[in-house]
């Protein structure tokens, strides 16, 4: 990741660590920065599955400069629309199938930048006992924590809420994001679902 991108994300991280009630302003411009989009591309291009085409049959191995410029222009003039997600079913250990959405490559780049920004803002405020879907944490780190700090336990119950992400109320999530992030504009594209907080 480029140094300026790392520095900006680290500044965001420190600010939110030192002041958990800090309001983050004008984040939309980070989404429009070429160095952030390029860092996003670099972080996802070599991961398995990221060369899988979405519904538009494109992959991430196209003309990067032209792609990033078109993303920036679409973001700035608020004409960007996410493309439909291709649905694929992956076998689970129990024999059932798990649905997986495969976004268009351009959308993956934008989503990764949003994830980078959200991680910098929220990761410092999460509980040290939370291990799900966090950088450097997993079921293995949860088990290590249990062995270290919960010596009196004899058993653990694992809970998985089926279809959680398909059924969660997005308005509640958006309102949670608005508490720490203010916006200056109203965005007219379907990107508003993700960037109303930027």
PDB file of C-alpha atoms in Angstrom:
ATOM      1  CA  UNK A   1       0.000   0.000   0.000  1.00  0.00           C
ATOM      2  CA  UNK A   2       1.327   3.457  -0.884  1.00  0.00           C
ATOM      3  CA  UNK A   3       2.889   5.360   1.989  1.00  0.00           C
ATOM      4  CA  UNK A   4       0.492   8.335   1.784  1.00  0.00           C
ATOM      5  CA  UNK A   5      -2.496   5.970   1.868  1.00  0.00           C
ATOM      6  CA  UNK A   6      -1.059   4.155   4.903  1.00  0.00           C
ATOM      7  CA  UNK A   7      -0.361   7.467   6.625  1.00  0.00           C
ATOM      8  CA  UNK A   8      -3.882   8.785   5.987  1.00  0.00           C
ATOM      9  CA  UNK A   9      -5.483   5.564   7.224  1.00  0.00           C
ATOM     10  CA  UNK A  10      -3.197   5.535  10.275  1.00  0.00           C
ATOM     11  CA  UNK A  11      -4.186   9.136  11.049  1.00  0.00           C
ATOM     12  CA  UNK A  12      -7.850   8.099  10.881  1.00  0.00           C
ATOM     13  CA  UNK A  13      -7.137   5.070  13.078  1.00  0.00           C
ATOM     14  CA  UNK A  14      -5.288   7.096  15.739  1.00  0.00           C
ATOM     15  CA  UNK A  15      -7.927   9.818  15.754  1.00  0.00           C
ATOM     16  CA  UNK A  16     -10.713   7.315  16.393  1.00  0.00           C
ATOM     17  CA  UNK A  17      -8.660   5.386  18.951  1.00  0.00           C
ATOM     18  CA  UNK A  18      -7.910   8.533  20.948  1.00  0.00           C
ATOM     19  CA  UNK A  19     -11.463   9.862  20.625  1.00  0.00           C
ATOM     20  CA  UNK A  20     -14.081   7.095  20.111  1.00  0.00           C
ATOM     21  CA  UNK A  21     -16.817   9.726  19.699  1.00  0.00           C
ATOM     22  CA  UNK A  22     -14.910  11.650  16.995  1.00  0.00           C
ATOM     23  CA  UNK A  23     -16.952  12.663  13.954  1.00  0.00           C
ATOM     24  CA  UNK A  24     -15.147  11.928  10.696  1.00  0.00           C
ATOM     25  CA  UNK A  25     -15.838  14.455   7.924  1.00  0.00           C
ATOM     26  CA  UNK A  26     -15.457  14.595   4.175  1.00  0.00           C
ATOM     27  CA  UNK A  27     -14.397  10.987   3.664  1.00  0.00           C
ATOM     28  CA  UNK A  28     -15.921  10.873   0.189  1.00  0.00           C
ATOM     29  CA  UNK A  29     -12.829  12.594  -1.201  1.00  0.00           C
ATOM     30  CA  UNK A  30     -10.699   9.647  -0.019  1.00  0.00           C
ATOM     31  CA  UNK A  31     -12.881   7.374  -2.111  1.00  0.00           C
ATOM     32  CA  UNK A  32     -12.171   9.607  -5.140  1.00  0.00           C
ATOM     33  CA  UNK A  33      -8.398   9.570  -4.715  1.00  0.00           C
ATOM     34  CA  UNK A  34      -6.396   7.633  -7.276  1.00  0.00           C
ATOM     35  CA  UNK A  35      -3.791   6.501  -4.739  1.00  0.00           C
ATOM     36  CA  UNK A  36      -6.548   4.938  -2.572  1.00  0.00           C
ATOM     37  CA  UNK A  37      -8.141   3.222  -5.575  1.00  0.00           C
ATOM     38  CA  UNK A  38      -4.727   1.999  -6.746  1.00  0.00           C
ATOM     39  CA  UNK A  39      -3.901   0.661  -3.253  1.00  0.00           C
ATOM     40  CA  UNK A  40      -7.253  -1.106  -3.248  1.00  0.00           C
ATOM     41  CA  UNK A  41      -6.519  -2.707  -6.620  1.00  0.00           C
ATOM     42  CA  UNK A  42      -3.041  -3.799  -5.483  1.00  0.00           C
ATOM     43  CA  UNK A  43      -4.451  -5.417  -2.324  1.00  0.00           C
ATOM     44  CA  UNK A  44      -7.082  -7.493  -4.123  1.00  0.00           C
ATOM     45  CA  UNK A  45      -5.595  -8.278  -7.545  1.00  0.00           C
ATOM     46  CA  UNK A  46      -3.639 -11.360  -6.491  1.00  0.00           C
ATOM     47  CA  UNK A  47      -6.199 -12.907  -4.157  1.00  0.00           C
ATOM     48  CA  UNK A  48      -7.874 -16.097  -5.304  1.00  0.00           C
ATOM     49  CA  UNK A  49     -11.191 -15.441  -6.968  1.00  0.00           C
ATOM     50  CA  UNK A  50     -10.588 -11.783  -7.744  1.00  0.00           C
ATOM     51  CA  UNK A  51      -9.923 -12.548 -11.384  1.00  0.00           C
ATOM     52  CA  UNK A  52     -13.367 -14.158 -11.546  1.00  0.00           C
ATOM     53  CA  UNK A  53     -15.545 -12.085 -13.865  1.00  0.00           C
ATOM     54  CA  UNK A  54     -18.741 -10.506 -12.549  1.00  0.00           C
ATOM     55  CA  UNK A  55     -21.936 -10.092 -14.560  1.00  0.00           C
ATOM     56  CA  UNK A  56     -20.084  -7.829 -17.031  1.00  0.00           C
ATOM     57  CA  UNK A  57     -17.502 -10.558 -17.928  1.00  0.00           C
ATOM     58  CA  UNK A  58     -14.624  -8.189 -17.066  1.00  0.00           C
ATOM     59  CA  UNK A  59     -11.720  -9.124 -14.793  1.00  0.00           C
ATOM     60  CA  UNK A  60      -9.194  -7.122 -12.771  1.00  0.00           C
ATOM     61  CA  UNK A  61      -6.410  -7.583 -15.318  1.00  0.00           C
ATOM     62  CA  UNK A  62      -7.550  -4.781 -17.642  1.00  0.00           C
ATOM     63  CA  UNK A  63      -6.148  -1.304 -18.226  1.00  0.00           C
ATOM     64  CA  UNK A  64      -5.675  -0.024 -14.693  1.00  0.00           C
ATOM     65  CA  UNK A  65      -5.116   3.707 -15.363  1.00  0.00           C
ATOM     66  CA  UNK A  66      -8.189   3.964 -17.588  1.00  0.00           C
ATOM     67  CA  UNK A  67     -10.254   1.972 -15.076  1.00  0.00           C
ATOM     68  CA  UNK A  68      -9.236   4.156 -12.120  1.00  0.00           C
ATOM     69  CA  UNK A  69      -9.820   7.358 -14.094  1.00  0.00           C
ATOM     70  CA  UNK A  70     -13.301   6.188 -15.095  1.00  0.00           C
ATOM     71  CA  UNK A  71     -14.122   5.311 -11.467  1.00  0.00           C
ATOM     72  CA  UNK A  72     -12.955   8.737 -10.257  1.00  0.00           C
ATOM     73  CA  UNK A  73     -14.969  10.546 -12.941  1.00  0.00           C
ATOM     74  CA  UNK A  74     -18.099   8.531 -12.165  1.00  0.00           C
ATOM     75  CA  UNK A  75     -17.691   9.185  -8.429  1.00  0.00           C
ATOM     76  CA  UNK A  76     -17.100  12.900  -8.901  1.00  0.00           C
ATOM     77  CA  UNK A  77     -20.065  13.448 -11.190  1.00  0.00           C
ATOM     78  CA  UNK A  78     -22.185  11.043  -9.100  1.00  0.00           C
ATOM     79  CA  UNK A  79     -23.093   8.860 -12.069  1.00  0.00           C
ATOM     80  CA  UNK A  80     -21.596   5.633 -10.714  1.00  0.00           C
ATOM     81  CA  UNK A  81     -24.011   2.733 -10.447  1.00  0.00           C
ATOM     82  CA  UNK A  82     -22.995  -0.631  -8.999  1.00  0.00           C
ATOM     83  CA  UNK A  83     -23.505  -3.471 -11.436  1.00  0.00           C
ATOM     84  CA  UNK A  84     -25.605  -6.521 -10.563  1.00  0.00           C
ATOM     85  CA  UNK A  85     -23.762  -9.183  -8.566  1.00  0.00           C
ATOM     86  CA  UNK A  86     -23.302 -12.619 -10.112  1.00  0.00           C
ATOM     87  CA  UNK A  87     -24.609 -15.321  -7.761  1.00  0.00           C
ATOM     88  CA  UNK A  88     -22.502 -18.439  -7.352  1.00  0.00           C
ATOM     89  CA  UNK A  89     -23.081 -21.358  -4.977  1.00  0.00           C
ATOM     90  CA  UNK A  90     -20.176 -22.842  -3.023  1.00  0.00           C
ATOM     91  CA  UNK A  91     -20.427 -26.291  -1.368  1.00  0.00           C
ATOM     92  CA  UNK A  92     -20.318 -26.303   2.446  1.00  0.00           C
ATOM     93  CA  UNK A  93     -18.850 -29.061   4.631  1.00  0.00           C
ATOM     94  CA  UNK A  94     -22.348 -30.297   5.512  1.00  0.00           C
ATOM     95  CA  UNK A  95     -23.230 -30.832   1.843  1.00  0.00           C
ATOM     96  CA  UNK A  96     -25.406 -27.723   1.532  1.00  0.00           C
ATOM     97  CA  UNK A  97     -24.611 -24.811  -0.748  1.00  0.00           C
ATOM     98  CA  UNK A  98     -23.629 -21.330   0.393  1.00  0.00           C
ATOM     99  CA  UNK A  99     -24.543 -18.403  -1.891  1.00  0.00           C
ATOM    100  CA  UNK A 100     -21.671 -16.168  -2.895  1.00  0.00           C
ATOM    101  CA  UNK A 101     -22.022 -12.828  -4.690  1.00  0.00           C
ATOM    102  CA  UNK A 102     -19.361 -12.022  -7.283  1.00  0.00           C
ATOM    103  CA  UNK A 103     -19.279  -8.270  -7.942  1.00  0.00           C
ATOM    104  CA  UNK A 104     -17.902  -6.634 -11.068  1.00  0.00           C
ATOM    105  CA  UNK A 105     -14.143  -5.886 -10.788  1.00  0.00           C
ATOM    106  CA  UNK A 106     -14.695  -2.124 -10.729  1.00  0.00           C
ATOM    107  CA  UNK A 107     -17.140  -2.530  -7.843  1.00  0.00           C
ATOM    108  CA  UNK A 108     -14.628  -4.713  -5.946  1.00  0.00           C
ATOM    109  CA  UNK A 109     -12.085  -1.882  -6.081  1.00  0.00           C
ATOM    110  CA  UNK A 110     -14.585   0.655  -4.715  1.00  0.00           C
ATOM    111  CA  UNK A 111     -15.810  -1.741  -2.018  1.00  0.00           C
ATOM    112  CA  UNK A 112     -12.228  -2.391  -0.899  1.00  0.00           C
ATOM    113  CA  UNK A 113     -11.552   1.352  -0.480  1.00  0.00           C
ATOM    114  CA  UNK A 114     -14.731   1.662   1.597  1.00  0.00           C
ATOM    115  CA  UNK A 115     -13.583  -1.310   3.694  1.00  0.00           C
ATOM    116  CA  UNK A 116     -10.146   0.271   4.202  1.00  0.00           C
ATOM    117  CA  UNK A 117     -11.725   3.516   5.429  1.00  0.00           C
ATOM    118  CA  UNK A 118     -14.262   1.771   7.681  1.00  0.00           C
ATOM    119  CA  UNK A 119     -11.568  -0.476   9.160  1.00  0.00           C
ATOM    120  CA  UNK A 120      -9.391   2.523  10.024  1.00  0.00           C
ATOM    121  CA  UNK A 121     -12.326   4.232  11.731  1.00  0.00           C
ATOM    122  CA  UNK A 122     -13.999   1.371  13.578  1.00  0.00           C
ATOM    123  CA  UNK A 123     -11.324  -1.267  14.239  1.00  0.00           C
ATOM    124  CA  UNK A 124      -9.712   0.719  17.106  1.00  0.00           C
ATOM    125  CA  UNK A 125     -13.069   0.945  18.899  1.00  0.00           C
ATOM    126  CA  UNK A 126     -14.006  -2.746  18.792  1.00  0.00           C
ATOM    127  CA  UNK A 127     -13.772  -4.983  21.836  1.00  0.00           C
ATOM    128  CA  UNK A 128     -10.583  -7.001  22.192  1.00  0.00           C
ATOM    129  CA  UNK A 129     -12.842 -10.012  22.771  1.00  0.00           C
ATOM    130  CA  UNK A 130     -14.423  -9.727  19.323  1.00  0.00           C
ATOM    131  CA  UNK A 131     -12.743 -12.008  16.789  1.00  0.00           C
ATOM    132  CA  UNK A 132     -15.135 -12.266  13.835  1.00  0.00           C
ATOM    133  CA  UNK A 133     -14.136 -10.880  10.424  1.00  0.00           C
ATOM    134  CA  UNK A 134     -11.374  -8.636  11.752  1.00  0.00           C
ATOM    135  CA  UNK A 135      -7.765  -8.159  10.609  1.00  0.00           C
ATOM    136  CA  UNK A 136      -5.448 -10.609  12.348  1.00  0.00           C
ATOM    137  CA  UNK A 137      -8.332 -12.310  14.167  1.00  0.00           C
ATOM    138  CA  UNK A 138     -10.183 -15.531  13.518  1.00  0.00           C
ATOM    139  CA  UNK A 139     -11.650 -18.555  15.234  1.00  0.00           C
ATOM    140  CA  UNK A 140      -8.041 -19.510  16.093  1.00  0.00           C
ATOM    141  CA  UNK A 141      -7.375 -16.221  17.910  1.00  0.00           C
ATOM    142  CA  UNK A 142     -10.704 -16.690  19.737  1.00  0.00           C
ATOM    143  CA  UNK A 143      -9.622 -20.157  20.883  1.00  0.00           C
ATOM    144  CA  UNK A 144      -6.244 -18.797  22.063  1.00  0.00           C
ATOM    145  CA  UNK A 145      -8.081 -16.121  24.040  1.00  0.00           C
ATOM    146  CA  UNK A 146     -10.342 -18.741  25.625  1.00  0.00           C
ATOM    147  CA  UNK A 147      -7.345 -20.891  26.612  1.00  0.00           C
ATOM    148  CA  UNK A 148      -5.519 -17.889  28.085  1.00  0.00           C
ATOM    149  CA  UNK A 149      -8.266 -15.984  29.893  1.00  0.00           C
ATOM    150  CA  UNK A 150     -11.173 -18.398  30.418  1.00  0.00           C
ATOM    151  CA  UNK A 151      -9.503 -21.235  32.272  1.00  0.00           C
ATOM    152  CA  UNK A 152     -12.646 -22.211  34.218  1.00  0.00           C
ATOM    153  CA  UNK A 153     -14.675 -23.035  31.095  1.00  0.00           C
ATOM    154  CA  UNK A 154     -15.477 -26.603  30.175  1.00  0.00           C
ATOM    155  CA  UNK A 155     -17.388 -26.056  26.940  1.00  0.00           C
ATOM    156  CA  UNK A 156     -18.236 -23.363  24.339  1.00  0.00           C
ATOM    157  CA  UNK A 157     -21.315 -22.951  22.169  1.00  0.00           C
ATOM    158  CA  UNK A 158     -20.747 -21.684  18.630  1.00  0.00           C
ATOM    159  CA  UNK A 159     -23.675 -19.770  17.159  1.00  0.00           C
ATOM    160  CA  UNK A 160     -24.213 -18.991  13.496  1.00  0.00           C
ATOM    161  CA  UNK A 161     -27.184 -16.823  12.552  1.00  0.00           C
ATOM    162  CA  UNK A 162     -28.320 -18.193   9.209  1.00  0.00           C
ATOM    163  CA  UNK A 163     -28.901 -15.565   6.548  1.00  0.00           C
ATOM    164  CA  UNK A 164     -27.832 -12.759   8.914  1.00  0.00           C
ATOM    165  CA  UNK A 165     -26.288 -10.521   6.263  1.00  0.00           C
ATOM    166  CA  UNK A 166     -29.200 -11.067   3.893  1.00  0.00           C
ATOM    167  CA  UNK A 167     -31.740  -9.976   6.482  1.00  0.00           C
ATOM    168  CA  UNK A 168     -30.042  -7.221   8.499  1.00  0.00           C
ATOM    169  CA  UNK A 169     -31.812  -3.856   8.342  1.00  0.00           C
ATOM    170  CA  UNK A 170     -29.614  -1.592   6.205  1.00  0.00           C
ATOM    171  CA  UNK A 171     -31.246   1.574   7.535  1.00  0.00           C
ATOM    172  CA  UNK A 172     -30.072   0.657  11.033  1.00  0.00           C
ATOM    173  CA  UNK A 173     -26.527   0.130   9.718  1.00  0.00           C
ATOM    174  CA  UNK A 174     -26.574   3.464   7.884  1.00  0.00           C
ATOM    175  CA  UNK A 175     -27.770   5.262  11.022  1.00  0.00           C
ATOM    176  CA  UNK A 176     -24.958   3.636  13.032  1.00  0.00           C
ATOM    177  CA  UNK A 177     -22.430   4.828  10.427  1.00  0.00           C
ATOM    178  CA  UNK A 178     -23.862   8.361  10.532  1.00  0.00           C
ATOM    179  CA  UNK A 179     -23.084   8.634  14.253  1.00  0.00           C
ATOM    180  CA  UNK A 180     -19.333   8.751  13.584  1.00  0.00           C
ATOM    181  CA  UNK A 181     -19.288  10.088  10.042  1.00  0.00           C
ATOM    182  CA  UNK A 182     -20.888  13.206   8.641  1.00  0.00           C
ATOM    183  CA  UNK A 183     -21.711  13.889   5.042  1.00  0.00           C
ATOM    184  CA  UNK A 184     -21.811  17.190   3.235  1.00  0.00           C
ATOM    185  CA  UNK A 185     -23.726  16.153   0.128  1.00  0.00           C
ATOM    186  CA  UNK A 186     -26.641  13.991  -0.853  1.00  0.00           C
ATOM    187  CA  UNK A 187     -25.588  11.455  -3.476  1.00  0.00           C
ATOM    188  CA  UNK A 188     -28.059  10.415  -6.116  1.00  0.00           C
ATOM    189  CA  UNK A 189     -26.620   7.084  -7.307  1.00  0.00           C
ATOM    190  CA  UNK A 190     -27.089   3.635  -5.806  1.00  0.00           C
ATOM    191  CA  UNK A 191     -23.679   4.212  -4.224  1.00  0.00           C
ATOM    192  CA  UNK A 192     -25.527   6.269  -1.589  1.00  0.00           C
ATOM    193  CA  UNK A 193     -26.276   3.069   0.305  1.00  0.00           C
ATOM    194  CA  UNK A 194     -22.545   2.813   0.967  1.00  0.00           C
ATOM    195  CA  UNK A 195     -21.383   6.417   0.932  1.00  0.00           C
ATOM    196  CA  UNK A 196     -24.086   8.423   2.671  1.00  0.00           C
ATOM    197  CA  UNK A 197     -21.660   8.469   5.600  1.00  0.00           C
ATOM    198  CA  UNK A 198     -18.645   9.628   3.573  1.00  0.00           C
TER     199      UNK A 198
END
